[in-house]
Amino acid sequence: MIVAMAYEHIVVEIDAPIATVTLNRPKVLNALSPAVIGELNDALASLDAEESVRAVVLTGGPKVFAAGADIGDMADRGAVEQLQRDQTGRWAPLAGFTKPLIAAVNGYALGGGCEVALMCDLIIAGDTARLGQPEINLGIIPGAGGTQRWPRTVGKYIAMEVMLTGAALTAQRAYELGIVNRVVPAEMTIPLAQRMARQIAEKPPVAVRMAKEAVLKAFEMPLSEGLASERKSFYFLFATDDQKEGMHAFLEKRKGVFKGR
């Protein structure tokens, strides 16, 4: 049974064990206003706490992901005001979401929209998708992680090209560079992301969480520290019921049933 959560600028549907969150400001190409950020953070906090949800799809719908921040909201603001509002800093809860988060991207994912996609764990792109950071054309730079996540994924030179020219990449080029996992016809983007979410949701939830944490730590610490952290998580998982279920299911040649304990 699909359960909907009520918001003004986003649509949240829970079809356990997955949920789908859809940005819903089509008239402004899903521009990411502070209100949108607040609603998205609130929804993800609720989904993080909801035991029946094990993976989440984030999308902007069939035509556009998000064309960026709400420029009309920012154009006349000063530096101190922006610092006090900390608009881009408000994205931290999304980046810290503990469950698998899959972006389903159709159409434009530009500026803040692209940065939001890069905060996700996997990206499924429709063949209409365009990803880029056009902030340079507005006299600013990316402020929600673009200058840091692009080079960690594609390297210095491609990242420089994206940042300094403001030109968007096609879905196919993004796939070739390792920015997206799959490129599919636009009408298949959301269904494929949901199918992948269900596939992940069948896995042991605690192991999934620790696998995600371990991979993310690889971008934040030296190899020796990352390996030590990985070992601790590996050993810890032997204290879970799901480890016993998974290994015995393997030995008994049956499918494991995981409960997140």
PDB file of C-alpha atoms in Angstrom:
ATOM      1  CA  MET A   1       0.000   0.000   0.000  1.00  0.00           C
ATOM      2  CA  ILE A   2       1.337   3.434  -0.955  1.00  0.00           C
ATOM      3  CA  VAL A   3       1.297   6.022   1.831  1.00  0.00           C
ATOM      4  CA  ALA A   4       1.689   9.716   0.959  1.00  0.00           C
ATOM      5  CA  MET A   5       3.168  12.399   3.209  1.00  0.00           C
ATOM      6  CA  ALA A   6       1.795  15.934   2.885  1.00  0.00           C
ATOM      7  CA  TYR A   7       4.140  18.743   1.762  1.00  0.00           C
ATOM      8  CA  GLU A   8       3.752  21.855  -0.349  1.00  0.00           C
ATOM      9  CA  HIS A   9       6.830  21.662  -2.588  1.00  0.00           C
ATOM     10  CA  ILE A  10       7.637  17.946  -2.634  1.00  0.00           C
ATOM     11  CA  VAL A  11       5.668  14.714  -2.936  1.00  0.00           C
ATOM     12  CA  VAL A  12       6.596  11.777  -0.712  1.00  0.00           C
ATOM     13  CA  GLU A  13       5.223   8.291  -1.359  1.00  0.00           C
ATOM     14  CA  ILE A  14       6.082   5.300   0.800  1.00  0.00           C
ATOM     15  CA  ASP A  15       5.667   1.914  -0.855  1.00  0.00           C
ATOM     16  CA  ALA A  16       7.582  -0.156   1.690  1.00  0.00           C
ATOM     17  CA  PRO A  17      10.356  -1.103   1.671  1.00  0.00           C
ATOM     18  CA  ILE A  18      11.143   1.934  -0.520  1.00  0.00           C
ATOM     19  CA  ALA A  19      10.034   5.557  -0.688  1.00  0.00           C
ATOM     20  CA  THR A  20      10.025   8.011  -3.576  1.00  0.00           C
ATOM     21  CA  VAL A  21      10.536  11.726  -2.994  1.00  0.00           C
ATOM     22  CA  THR A  22       9.618  14.008  -5.904  1.00  0.00           C
ATOM     23  CA  LEU A  23      10.505  17.690  -6.142  1.00  0.00           C
ATOM     24  CA  ASN A  24       7.283  19.417  -7.156  1.00  0.00           C
ATOM     25  CA  ARG A  25       7.745  23.001  -8.414  1.00  0.00           C
ATOM     26  CA  PRO A  26       7.330  22.390 -12.155  1.00  0.00           C
ATOM     27  CA  LYS A  27       6.588  26.037 -13.051  1.00  0.00           C
ATOM     28  CA  VAL A  28      10.095  27.059 -11.915  1.00  0.00           C
ATOM     29  CA  LEU A  29      11.849  23.839 -12.992  1.00  0.00           C
ATOM     30  CA  ASN A  30      12.000  22.631  -9.385  1.00  0.00           C
ATOM     31  CA  ALA A  31      14.115  25.592  -8.269  1.00  0.00           C
ATOM     32  CA  LEU A  32      15.611  24.849  -4.871  1.00  0.00           C
ATOM     33  CA  SER A  33      14.274  27.535  -2.569  1.00  0.00           C
ATOM     34  CA  PRO A  34      14.891  27.509   1.202  1.00  0.00           C
ATOM     35  CA  ALA A  35      11.354  26.165   1.611  1.00  0.00           C
ATOM     36  CA  VAL A  36      12.155  23.216  -0.655  1.00  0.00           C
ATOM     37  CA  ILE A  37      15.351  22.513   1.260  1.00  0.00           C
ATOM     38  CA  GLY A  38      13.460  22.582   4.545  1.00  0.00           C
ATOM     39  CA  GLU A  39      10.744  20.227   3.346  1.00  0.00           C
ATOM     40  CA  LEU A  40      13.243  17.830   1.809  1.00  0.00           C
ATOM     41  CA  ASN A  41      15.305  17.704   4.993  1.00  0.00           C
ATOM     42  CA  ASP A  42      12.176  17.129   7.062  1.00  0.00           C
ATOM     43  CA  ALA A  43      10.988  14.327   4.790  1.00  0.00           C
ATOM     44  CA  LEU A  44      14.358  12.589   4.753  1.00  0.00           C
ATOM     45  CA  ALA A  45      14.629  12.798   8.534  1.00  0.00           C
ATOM     46  CA  SER A  46      11.242  11.078   8.794  1.00  0.00           C
ATOM     47  CA  LEU A  47      12.236   8.417   6.250  1.00  0.00           C
ATOM     48  CA  ASP A  48      15.550   7.829   8.014  1.00  0.00           C
ATOM     49  CA  ALA A  49      13.615   7.058  11.191  1.00  0.00           C
ATOM     50  CA  GLU A  50      10.976   4.923   9.451  1.00  0.00           C
ATOM     51  CA  GLU A  51      11.980   1.254   9.903  1.00  0.00           C
ATOM     52  CA  SER A  52       9.779   0.030   7.053  1.00  0.00           C
ATOM     53  CA  VAL A  53      11.749   2.155   4.537  1.00  0.00           C
ATOM     54  CA  ARG A  54      15.117   0.738   3.535  1.00  0.00           C
ATOM     55  CA  ALA A  55      15.971   2.785   0.414  1.00  0.00           C
ATOM     56  CA  VAL A  56      14.802   6.054  -1.119  1.00  0.00           C
ATOM     57  CA  VAL A  57      14.519   7.404  -4.667  1.00  0.00           C
ATOM     58  CA  LEU A  58      14.862  11.169  -5.151  1.00  0.00           C
ATOM     59  CA  THR A  59      13.562  12.620  -8.401  1.00  0.00           C
ATOM     60  CA  GLY A  60      12.182  15.747  -9.996  1.00  0.00           C
ATOM     61  CA  GLY A  61       9.711  13.839 -12.135  1.00  0.00           C
ATOM     62  CA  PRO A  62       9.681  12.877 -15.821  1.00  0.00           C
ATOM     63  CA  LYS A  63      10.844  16.205 -17.328  1.00  0.00           C
ATOM     64  CA  VAL A  64      13.312  17.945 -15.012  1.00  0.00           C
ATOM     65  CA  PHE A  65      15.322  17.134 -11.892  1.00  0.00           C
ATOM     66  CA  ALA A  66      16.159  20.632 -10.646  1.00  0.00           C
ATOM     67  CA  ALA A  67      17.466  23.569 -12.663  1.00  0.00           C
ATOM     68  CA  GLY A  68      19.304  25.005  -9.667  1.00  0.00           C
ATOM     69  CA  ALA A  69      18.806  27.370  -6.784  1.00  0.00           C
ATOM     70  CA  ASP A  70      16.043  29.968  -6.758  1.00  0.00           C
ATOM     71  CA  ILE A  71      18.015  32.892  -8.260  1.00  0.00           C
ATOM     72  CA  GLY A  72      15.177  35.336  -7.667  1.00  0.00           C
ATOM     73  CA  ASP A  73      15.480  34.615  -3.969  1.00  0.00           C
ATOM     74  CA  MET A  74      19.238  35.305  -3.932  1.00  0.00           C
ATOM     75  CA  ALA A  75      19.917  38.044  -6.491  1.00  0.00           C
ATOM     76  CA  ASP A  76      19.805  41.049  -4.157  1.00  0.00           C
ATOM     77  CA  ARG A  77      21.106  39.472  -0.965  1.00  0.00           C
ATOM     78  CA  GLY A  78      24.390  40.504   0.620  1.00  0.00           C
ATOM     79  CA  ALA A  79      27.285  38.382   1.841  1.00  0.00           C
ATOM     80  CA  VAL A  80      26.456  38.704   5.548  1.00  0.00           C
ATOM     81  CA  GLU A  81      22.821  37.850   4.903  1.00  0.00           C
ATOM     82  CA  GLN A  82      23.811  34.762   2.934  1.00  0.00           C
ATOM     83  CA  LEU A  83      26.188  33.725   5.706  1.00  0.00           C
ATOM     84  CA  GLN A  84      23.453  34.085   8.305  1.00  0.00           C
ATOM     85  CA  ARG A  85      20.929  32.190   6.194  1.00  0.00           C
ATOM     86  CA  ASP A  86      23.524  29.487   5.415  1.00  0.00           C
ATOM     87  CA  GLN A  87      21.368  28.252   2.571  1.00  0.00           C
ATOM     88  CA  THR A  88      23.877  25.808   1.105  1.00  0.00           C
ATOM     89  CA  GLY A  89      24.892  24.587   4.554  1.00  0.00           C
ATOM     90  CA  ARG A  90      21.332  23.432   5.041  1.00  0.00           C
ATOM     91  CA  TRP A  91      21.982  20.576   2.615  1.00  0.00           C
ATOM     92  CA  ALA A  92      24.100  18.756   5.229  1.00  0.00           C
ATOM     93  CA  PRO A  93      21.212  16.512   6.423  1.00  0.00           C
ATOM     94  CA  LEU A  94      20.737  15.211   2.875  1.00  0.00           C
ATOM     95  CA  ALA A  95      24.431  14.347   2.572  1.00  0.00           C
ATOM     96  CA  GLY A  96      24.199  12.656   5.981  1.00  0.00           C
ATOM     97  CA  PHE A  97      21.158  10.496   5.136  1.00  0.00           C
ATOM     98  CA  THR A  98      22.030   7.009   6.402  1.00  0.00           C
ATOM     99  CA  LYS A  99      19.969   4.890   4.007  1.00  0.00           C
ATOM    100  CA  PRO A 100      20.710   4.332   0.301  1.00  0.00           C
ATOM    101  CA  LEU A 101      19.564   7.354  -1.716  1.00  0.00           C
ATOM    102  CA  ILE A 102      19.171   6.998  -5.478  1.00  0.00           C
ATOM    103  CA  ALA A 103      18.776  10.030  -7.731  1.00  0.00           C
ATOM    104  CA  ALA A 104      16.532   9.532 -10.776  1.00  0.00           C
ATOM    105  CA  VAL A 105      17.505  12.381 -13.093  1.00  0.00           C
ATOM    106  CA  ASN A 106      15.566  13.529 -16.147  1.00  0.00           C
ATOM    107  CA  GLY A 107      16.177  16.820 -17.926  1.00  0.00           C
ATOM    108  CA  TYR A 108      18.180  19.535 -16.225  1.00  0.00           C
ATOM    109  CA  ALA A 109      20.217  18.873 -13.080  1.00  0.00           C
ATOM    110  CA  LEU A 110      22.097  22.150 -12.930  1.00  0.00           C
ATOM    111  CA  GLY A 111      23.788  24.136 -10.185  1.00  0.00           C
ATOM    112  CA  GLY A 112      22.279  23.162  -6.861  1.00  0.00           C
ATOM    113  CA  GLY A 113      20.242  20.511  -8.655  1.00  0.00           C
ATOM    114  CA  CYS A 114      23.409  18.819  -9.844  1.00  0.00           C
ATOM    115  CA  GLU A 115      24.938  19.116  -6.386  1.00  0.00           C
ATOM    116  CA  VAL A 116      21.890  17.442  -4.861  1.00  0.00           C
ATOM    117  CA  ALA A 117      22.247  14.553  -7.323  1.00  0.00           C
ATOM    118  CA  LEU A 118      25.929  14.242  -6.388  1.00  0.00           C
ATOM    119  CA  MET A 119      24.960  13.961  -2.698  1.00  0.00           C
ATOM    120  CA  CYS A 120      23.051  10.780  -3.543  1.00  0.00           C
ATOM    121  CA  ASP A 121      24.633   7.323  -3.525  1.00  0.00           C
ATOM    122  CA  LEU A 122      23.666   6.310  -7.055  1.00  0.00           C
ATOM    123  CA  ILE A 123      22.429   8.257 -10.069  1.00  0.00           C
ATOM    124  CA  ILE A 124      20.158   6.848 -12.771  1.00  0.00           C
ATOM    125  CA  ALA A 125      19.974   9.286 -15.678  1.00  0.00           C
ATOM    126  CA  GLY A 126      17.449   9.507 -18.457  1.00  0.00           C
ATOM    127  CA  ASP A 127      18.799  10.141 -21.931  1.00  0.00           C
ATOM    128  CA  THR A 128      17.423  13.692 -21.677  1.00  0.00           C
ATOM    129  CA  ALA A 129      19.496  14.497 -18.581  1.00  0.00           C
ATOM    130  CA  ARG A 130      21.969  17.381 -18.548  1.00  0.00           C
ATOM    131  CA  LEU A 131      24.287  17.799 -15.562  1.00  0.00           C
ATOM    132  CA  GLY A 132      26.399  20.860 -14.887  1.00  0.00           C
ATOM    133  CA  GLN A 133      27.467  23.784 -12.734  1.00  0.00           C
ATOM    134  CA  PRO A 134      26.597  27.050 -14.517  1.00  0.00           C
ATOM    135  CA  GLU A 135      27.199  29.214 -11.429  1.00  0.00           C
ATOM    136  CA  ILE A 136      30.201  30.895 -13.072  1.00  0.00           C
ATOM    137  CA  ASN A 137      27.771  32.618 -15.465  1.00  0.00           C
ATOM    138  CA  LEU A 138      26.131  34.296 -12.456  1.00  0.00           C
ATOM    139  CA  GLY A 139      29.345  35.576 -10.926  1.00  0.00           C
ATOM    140  CA  ILE A 140      29.480  32.906  -8.220  1.00  0.00           C
ATOM    141  CA  ILE A 141      30.743  29.360  -7.748  1.00  0.00           C
ATOM    142  CA  PRO A 142      28.991  26.186  -6.592  1.00  0.00           C
ATOM    143  CA  GLY A 143      28.281  26.390  -2.866  1.00  0.00           C
ATOM    144  CA  ALA A 144      26.739  23.027  -1.964  1.00  0.00           C
ATOM    145  CA  GLY A 145      29.665  20.735  -2.687  1.00  0.00           C
ATOM    146  CA  GLY A 146      30.115  20.963  -6.443  1.00  0.00           C
ATOM    147  CA  THR A 147      33.752  22.078  -6.364  1.00  0.00           C
ATOM    148  CA  GLN A 148      34.567  19.195  -4.006  1.00  0.00           C
ATOM    149  CA  ARG A 149      32.493  16.271  -5.279  1.00  0.00           C
ATOM    150  CA  TRP A 150      33.209  16.729  -8.996  1.00  0.00           C
ATOM    151  CA  PRO A 151      37.020  16.406  -8.743  1.00  0.00           C
ATOM    152  CA  ARG A 152      36.688  13.466  -6.356  1.00  0.00           C
ATOM    153  CA  THR A 153      34.692  11.685  -9.040  1.00  0.00           C
ATOM    154  CA  VAL A 154      36.066  12.819 -12.403  1.00  0.00           C
ATOM    155  CA  GLY A 155      39.442  14.337 -11.511  1.00  0.00           C
ATOM    156  CA  LYS A 156      40.870  17.854 -11.671  1.00  0.00           C
ATOM    157  CA  TYR A 157      40.723  18.610 -15.383  1.00  0.00           C
ATOM    158  CA  ILE A 158      37.136  17.643 -16.146  1.00  0.00           C
ATOM    159  CA  ALA A 159      36.049  19.336 -12.917  1.00  0.00           C
ATOM    160  CA  MET A 160      37.842  22.521 -13.992  1.00  0.00           C
ATOM    161  CA  GLU A 161      36.110  22.404 -17.368  1.00  0.00           C
ATOM    162  CA  VAL A 162      32.696  22.010 -15.735  1.00  0.00           C
ATOM    163  CA  MET A 163      33.318  24.785 -13.203  1.00  0.00           C
ATOM    164  CA  LEU A 164      35.018  27.322 -15.470  1.00  0.00           C
ATOM    165  CA  THR A 165      32.937  26.982 -18.645  1.00  0.00           C
ATOM    166  CA  GLY A 166      29.557  26.407 -17.017  1.00  0.00           C
ATOM    167  CA  ALA A 167      28.724  23.984 -19.840  1.00  0.00           C
ATOM    168  CA  ALA A 168      26.463  21.044 -19.018  1.00  0.00           C
ATOM    169  CA  LEU A 169      27.328  17.423 -19.760  1.00  0.00           C
ATOM    170  CA  THR A 170      25.008  15.076 -21.588  1.00  0.00           C
ATOM    171  CA  ALA A 171      23.837  11.973 -19.759  1.00  0.00           C
ATOM    172  CA  GLN A 172      26.055   9.784 -21.944  1.00  0.00           C
ATOM    173  CA  ARG A 173      29.146  11.912 -21.272  1.00  0.00           C
ATOM    174  CA  ALA A 174      28.376  11.859 -17.537  1.00  0.00           C
ATOM    175  CA  TYR A 175      28.136   8.070 -17.719  1.00  0.00           C
ATOM    176  CA  GLU A 176      31.483   7.821 -19.506  1.00  0.00           C
ATOM    177  CA  LEU A 177      33.058   9.937 -16.760  1.00  0.00           C
ATOM    178  CA  GLY A 178      31.562   7.844 -13.966  1.00  0.00           C
ATOM    179  CA  ILE A 179      29.155  10.511 -12.695  1.00  0.00           C
ATOM    180  CA  VAL A 180      26.051   8.371 -13.319  1.00  0.00           C
ATOM    181  CA  ASN A 181      25.469   4.635 -12.970  1.00  0.00           C
ATOM    182  CA  ARG A 182      23.087   4.056 -15.873  1.00  0.00           C
ATOM    183  CA  VAL A 183      21.615   5.951 -18.822  1.00  0.00           C
ATOM    184  CA  VAL A 184      18.159   4.814 -19.905  1.00  0.00           C
ATOM    185  CA  PRO A 185      15.225   6.191 -21.920  1.00  0.00           C
ATOM    186  CA  ALA A 186      13.626   9.013 -19.922  1.00  0.00           C
ATOM    187  CA  GLU A 187      10.417   7.092 -19.283  1.00  0.00           C
ATOM    188  CA  MET A 188      12.442   4.312 -17.633  1.00  0.00           C
ATOM    189  CA  THR A 189      14.509   6.487 -15.289  1.00  0.00           C
ATOM    190  CA  ILE A 190      12.233   6.482 -12.249  1.00  0.00           C
ATOM    191  CA  PRO A 191      11.058   2.832 -12.614  1.00  0.00           C
ATOM    192  CA  LEU A 192      14.668   1.628 -12.895  1.00  0.00           C
ATOM    193  CA  ALA A 193      15.712   3.681  -9.855  1.00  0.00           C
ATOM    194  CA  GLN A 194      12.796   2.219  -7.898  1.00  0.00           C
ATOM    195  CA  ARG A 195      13.687  -1.295  -9.026  1.00  0.00           C
ATOM    196  CA  MET A 196      17.273  -0.775  -7.906  1.00  0.00           C
ATOM    197  CA  ALA A 197      16.028   0.621  -4.582  1.00  0.00           C
ATOM    198  CA  ARG A 198      13.942  -2.523  -4.044  1.00  0.00           C
ATOM    199  CA  GLN A 199      16.918  -4.709  -4.891  1.00  0.00           C
ATOM    200  CA  ILE A 200      19.026  -2.910  -2.269  1.00  0.00           C
ATOM    201  CA  ALA A 201      16.145  -2.978   0.229  1.00  0.00           C
ATOM    202  CA  GLU A 202      16.276  -6.787   0.181  1.00  0.00           C
ATOM    203  CA  LYS A 203      19.810  -6.731   1.603  1.00  0.00           C
ATOM    204  CA  PRO A 204      20.684  -6.681   5.338  1.00  0.00           C
ATOM    205  CA  PRO A 205      19.936  -3.076   6.440  1.00  0.00           C
ATOM    206  CA  VAL A 206      22.744  -2.740   8.985  1.00  0.00           C
ATOM    207  CA  ALA A 207      25.315  -4.090   6.523  1.00  0.00           C
ATOM    208  CA  VAL A 208      23.990  -1.738   3.839  1.00  0.00           C
ATOM    209  CA  ARG A 209      24.341   1.220   6.182  1.00  0.00           C
ATOM    210  CA  MET A 210      27.883   0.288   7.124  1.00  0.00           C
ATOM    211  CA  ALA A 211      28.874  -0.335   3.508  1.00  0.00           C
ATOM    212  CA  LYS A 212      27.627   3.137   2.592  1.00  0.00           C
ATOM    213  CA  GLU A 213      29.484   4.711   5.522  1.00  0.00           C
ATOM    214  CA  ALA A 214      32.687   2.879   4.617  1.00  0.00           C
ATOM    215  CA  VAL A 215      32.645   4.028   0.998  1.00  0.00           C
ATOM    216  CA  LEU A 216      31.947   7.641   1.973  1.00  0.00           C
ATOM    217  CA  LYS A 217      34.826   7.580   4.456  1.00  0.00           C
ATOM    218  CA  ALA A 218      37.163   6.680   1.599  1.00  0.00           C
ATOM    219  CA  PHE A 219      36.762  10.272   0.380  1.00  0.00           C
ATOM    220  CA  GLU A 220      37.476  11.793   3.772  1.00  0.00           C
ATOM    221  CA  MET A 221      40.442   9.976   5.335  1.00  0.00           C
ATOM    222  CA  PRO A 222      43.805   8.388   4.502  1.00  0.00           C
ATOM    223  CA  LEU A 223      43.818   4.781   3.311  1.00  0.00           C
ATOM    224  CA  SER A 224      45.218   3.402   6.583  1.00  0.00           C
ATOM    225  CA  GLU A 225      42.429   5.036   8.609  1.00  0.00           C
ATOM    226  CA  GLY A 226      39.792   3.939   6.118  1.00  0.00           C
ATOM    227  CA  LEU A 227      41.006   0.335   6.266  1.00  0.00           C
ATOM    228  CA  ALA A 228      40.971   0.370  10.063  1.00  0.00           C
ATOM    229  CA  SER A 229      37.421   1.748  10.072  1.00  0.00           C
ATOM    230  CA  GLU A 230      36.345  -0.874   7.544  1.00  0.00           C
ATOM    231  CA  ARG A 231      37.745  -3.703   9.692  1.00  0.00           C
ATOM    232  CA  LYS A 232      35.860  -2.484  12.755  1.00  0.00           C
ATOM    233  CA  SER A 233      32.589  -2.382  10.823  1.00  0.00           C
ATOM    234  CA  PHE A 234      33.284  -5.818   9.343  1.00  0.00           C
ATOM    235  CA  TYR A 235      33.825  -7.335  12.788  1.00  0.00           C
ATOM    236  CA  PHE A 236      30.855  -5.494  14.291  1.00  0.00           C
ATOM    237  CA  LEU A 237      28.478  -7.037  11.753  1.00  0.00           C
ATOM    238  CA  PHE A 238      29.171 -10.470  13.258  1.00  0.00           C
ATOM    239  CA  ALA A 239      27.106  -9.287  16.231  1.00  0.00           C
ATOM    240  CA  THR A 240      23.980  -8.955  14.061  1.00  0.00           C
ATOM    241  CA  ASP A 241      21.223 -11.502  13.527  1.00  0.00           C
ATOM    242  CA  ASP A 242      21.314 -10.696   9.822  1.00  0.00           C
ATOM    243  CA  GLN A 243      24.910 -11.959   9.552  1.00  0.00           C
ATOM    244  CA  LYS A 244      23.853 -15.308  10.999  1.00  0.00           C
ATOM    245  CA  GLU A 245      20.798 -15.405   8.721  1.00  0.00           C
ATOM    246  CA  GLY A 246      22.818 -14.479   5.638  1.00  0.00           C
ATOM    247  CA  MET A 247      25.552 -17.045   6.144  1.00  0.00           C
ATOM    248  CA  HIS A 248      23.207 -19.872   7.125  1.00  0.00           C
ATOM    249  CA  ALA A 249      20.923 -19.059   4.185  1.00  0.00           C
ATOM    250  CA  PHE A 250      23.956 -19.323   1.916  1.00  0.00           C
ATOM    251  CA  LEU A 251      24.948 -22.692   3.384  1.00  0.00           C
ATOM    252  CA  GLU A 252      21.360 -23.948   3.184  1.00  0.00           C
ATOM    253  CA  LYS A 253      21.008 -22.708  -0.411  1.00  0.00           C
ATOM    254  CA  ARG A 254      17.994 -20.497   0.305  1.00  0.00           C
ATOM    255  CA  LYS A 255      17.245 -16.808   0.122  1.00  0.00           C
ATOM    256  CA  GLY A 256      18.003 -14.861   3.284  1.00  0.00           C
ATOM    257  CA  VAL A 257      15.287 -12.930   5.110  1.00  0.00           C
ATOM    258  CA  PHE A 258      16.795  -9.888   6.781  1.00  0.00           C
ATOM    259  CA  LYS A 259      15.236  -7.921   9.615  1.00  0.00           C
ATOM    260  CA  GLY A 260      17.799  -5.236  10.329  1.00  0.00           C
ATOM    261  CA  ARG A 261      18.891  -6.701  13.634  1.00  0.00           C
TER     262      ARG A 261
END
